[in-house]
Amino acid sequence: MAKILVIGAAGQLGIELVLALQTQYGVEEVDVSDIRVPNDEGVMRSRFLHLDATDEDSMSTVLEEGRYHAVYHLAAMLSATGEKNPIAAWDLNMQSLLHVLEAAKEGWIDRVFWPSSIAVFGPQTIKKSVPQDALLDPTTVYGISKQAGEYWCRYYHEKYGVDVRSIRYPGLIGHRSAPGGGTTDYAVEIYQAANAGEAYTCFLRADQALPMMYMDDAVRATLELMRVPANQIRVRTSYNLGAMSFTPSEVAKSIQQHLPNFQVHYQPDHRQGIAESWPESIEDTAAQADWGWKPKVLLPEMTTTMLLAIEKKTQTAVH
Ligand code: AKB
């Protein structure tokens, strides 16, 4: 039996996390599940379970039979899509988490990972270097579900001893998987457009700074947090995690160092309002102190890596 289950394995983070878990623990040790089949051959080397994470009966059957050591529960509707479907976002984000926490309470899972987000912060939160215990003030249904989820995690830990761990991810940027439905997605799309030789129309303002992180750092942080002995984890809501903060015009400039003719136009849409409500940068001393978190990749290195990797992928697809 596999020891690890990733729920939401077809998503942007899911694909990358599964590949890293397979490398670390072996393909046979990882089961992957989603409501849609992951579009990645590497991920599909693991056993795939077709699973609707909101369906209590299927979830409890899979989790009771699986008796997993670790479950990474990533299924969620993100900020921009969530605003179009608030009730569906709430249902998916909350019901699925409660099914996993209940299964852990039954003793069917030893350790749970659940992602939170910078979306828990809002207009009343301080904008720069947001501390761990800053005011939470979410304005999106996604952010509200993440705030509630954080408190559910702490509740299950304190009441029932469930070992659930969480990170407040900033915007994640990677080249192996596509983002979907987020406000920070521009920071992936911009590299794809640049590589395709196209101009990019950005849905945020040129000067909208947001906290961001390169995917390899995010995956490493997740694996590191899940390896830490339980008694070292002092934050049972969710850890702030910082890496970099940049604006669309700063990414554009960094791309222009490699592709001087690259152009970006700005047409802010409804996602600008969401971005404006979020902080510009995050302080993460709790994660540093409790489990030694340290980001490795900053904007210039990320740009070089992203452009090279996307180009390689495009060439492989053509040949
Ligand atoms: C989104 O933009 O909704 C996500 C997030 C910051 O959690 N990438």
PDB file of N, CA and C and ligand atoms in Angstrom, residues 78-80 117-119 142 169-172 181-185 278, ligand 1:
ATOM      1  N   LEU A  78      -9.538  28.538  -6.381  1.00  0.00           N
ATOM      2  CA  LEU A  78      -8.694  29.689  -6.026  1.00  0.00           C
ATOM      3  C   LEU A  78      -9.467  31.013  -6.085  1.00  0.00           C
ATOM      4  N   SER A  79      -8.722  32.097  -5.849  1.00  0.00           N
ATOM      5  CA  SER A  79      -9.374  33.393  -5.596  1.00  0.00           C
ATOM      6  C   SER A  79     -10.256  33.910  -6.731  1.00  0.00           C
ATOM      7  N   ALA A  80      -9.731  33.922  -7.962  1.00  0.00           N
ATOM      8  CA  ALA A  80     -10.496  34.557  -9.045  1.00  0.00           C
ATOM      9  C   ALA A  80     -11.704  33.711  -9.436  1.00  0.00           C
ATOM     10  N   SER A 117      -3.159  30.469   2.328  1.00  0.00           N
ATOM     11  CA  SER A 117      -2.759  31.438   1.302  1.00  0.00           C
ATOM     12  C   SER A 117      -2.642  32.833   1.892  1.00  0.00           C
ATOM     13  N   ILE A 118      -1.922  33.695   1.173  1.00  0.00           N
ATOM     14  CA  ILE A 118      -1.886  35.112   1.547  1.00  0.00           C
ATOM     15  C   ILE A 118      -3.265  35.749   1.418  1.00  0.00           C
ATOM     16  N   ALA A 119      -4.221  35.015   0.828  1.00  0.00           N
ATOM     17  CA  ALA A 119      -5.594  35.530   0.687  1.00  0.00           C
ATOM     18  C   ALA A 119      -6.305  35.652   2.035  1.00  0.00           C
ATOM     19  N   TYR A 142     -12.520  32.676  -1.324  1.00  0.00           N
ATOM     20  CA  TYR A 142     -11.328  31.821  -1.193  1.00  0.00           C
ATOM     21  C   TYR A 142     -10.590  32.156   0.104  1.00  0.00           C
ATOM     22  N   TYR A 169       0.707  30.042   1.328  1.00  0.00           N
ATOM     23  CA  TYR A 169       1.495  30.249   0.112  1.00  0.00           C
ATOM     24  C   TYR A 169       1.264  31.639  -0.473  1.00  0.00           C
ATOM     25  N   PRO A 170       2.348  32.242  -0.961  1.00  0.00           N
ATOM     26  CA  PRO A 170       2.185  33.412  -1.830  1.00  0.00           C
ATOM     27  C   PRO A 170       1.834  32.928  -3.241  1.00  0.00           C
ATOM     28  N   GLY A 171       1.892  33.792  -4.260  1.00  0.00           N
ATOM     29  CA  GLY A 171       1.697  33.345  -5.638  1.00  0.00           C
ATOM     30  C   GLY A 171       2.811  32.390  -6.030  1.00  0.00           C
ATOM     31  N   LEU A 172       2.469  31.271  -6.682  1.00  0.00           N
ATOM     32  CA  LEU A 172       3.481  30.258  -7.023  1.00  0.00           C
ATOM     33  C   LEU A 172       3.761  30.273  -8.526  1.00  0.00           C
ATOM     34  N   GLY A 181      -7.156  29.837 -12.218  1.00  0.00           N
ATOM     35  CA  GLY A 181      -8.168  30.517 -11.409  1.00  0.00           C
ATOM     36  C   GLY A 181      -7.638  31.408 -10.311  1.00  0.00           C
ATOM     37  N   GLY A 182      -6.328  31.712 -10.325  1.00  0.00           N
ATOM     38  CA  GLY A 182      -5.762  32.554  -9.268  1.00  0.00           C
ATOM     39  C   GLY A 182      -5.528  33.981  -9.734  1.00  0.00           C
ATOM     40  N   THR A 183      -5.290  34.862  -8.779  1.00  0.00           N
ATOM     41  CA  THR A 183      -5.005  36.266  -9.071  1.00  0.00           C
ATOM     42  C   THR A 183      -3.531  36.454  -9.409  1.00  0.00           C
ATOM     43  N   THR A 184      -2.692  35.550  -8.923  1.00  0.00           N
ATOM     44  CA  THR A 184      -1.253  35.657  -9.172  1.00  0.00           C
ATOM     45  C   THR A 184      -0.829  34.916 -10.455  1.00  0.00           C
ATOM     46  N   ASP A 185      -1.797  34.359 -11.190  1.00  0.00           N
ATOM     47  CA  ASP A 185      -1.471  33.543 -12.376  1.00  0.00           C
ATOM     48  C   ASP A 185      -0.723  34.329 -13.456  1.00  0.00           C
ATOM     49  N   TRP A 278      -4.540  42.375  -0.985  1.00  0.00           N
ATOM     50  CA  TRP A 278      -3.523  41.494  -0.395  1.00  0.00           C
ATOM     51  C   TRP A 278      -2.253  42.274  -0.040  1.00  0.00           C
TER      52      TRP A 278
HETATM   53  C1  AKB B   1      -4.447  32.898  -5.991  1.00  0.00           C
HETATM   54  O1  AKB B   1      -3.992  33.827  -6.671  1.00  0.00           O
HETATM   55  O2  AKB B   1      -5.654  32.747  -5.745  1.00  0.00           O
HETATM   56  C2  AKB B   1      -3.472  31.922  -5.362  1.00  0.00           C
HETATM   57  C3  AKB B   1      -3.078  32.327  -3.977  1.00  0.00           C
HETATM   58  C4  AKB B   1      -2.262  33.526  -3.760  1.00  0.00           C
HETATM   59  O3  AKB B   1      -3.426  31.659  -3.049  1.00  0.00           O
HETATM   60  N1  AKB B   1      -2.312  31.809  -6.187  1.00  0.00           N
END
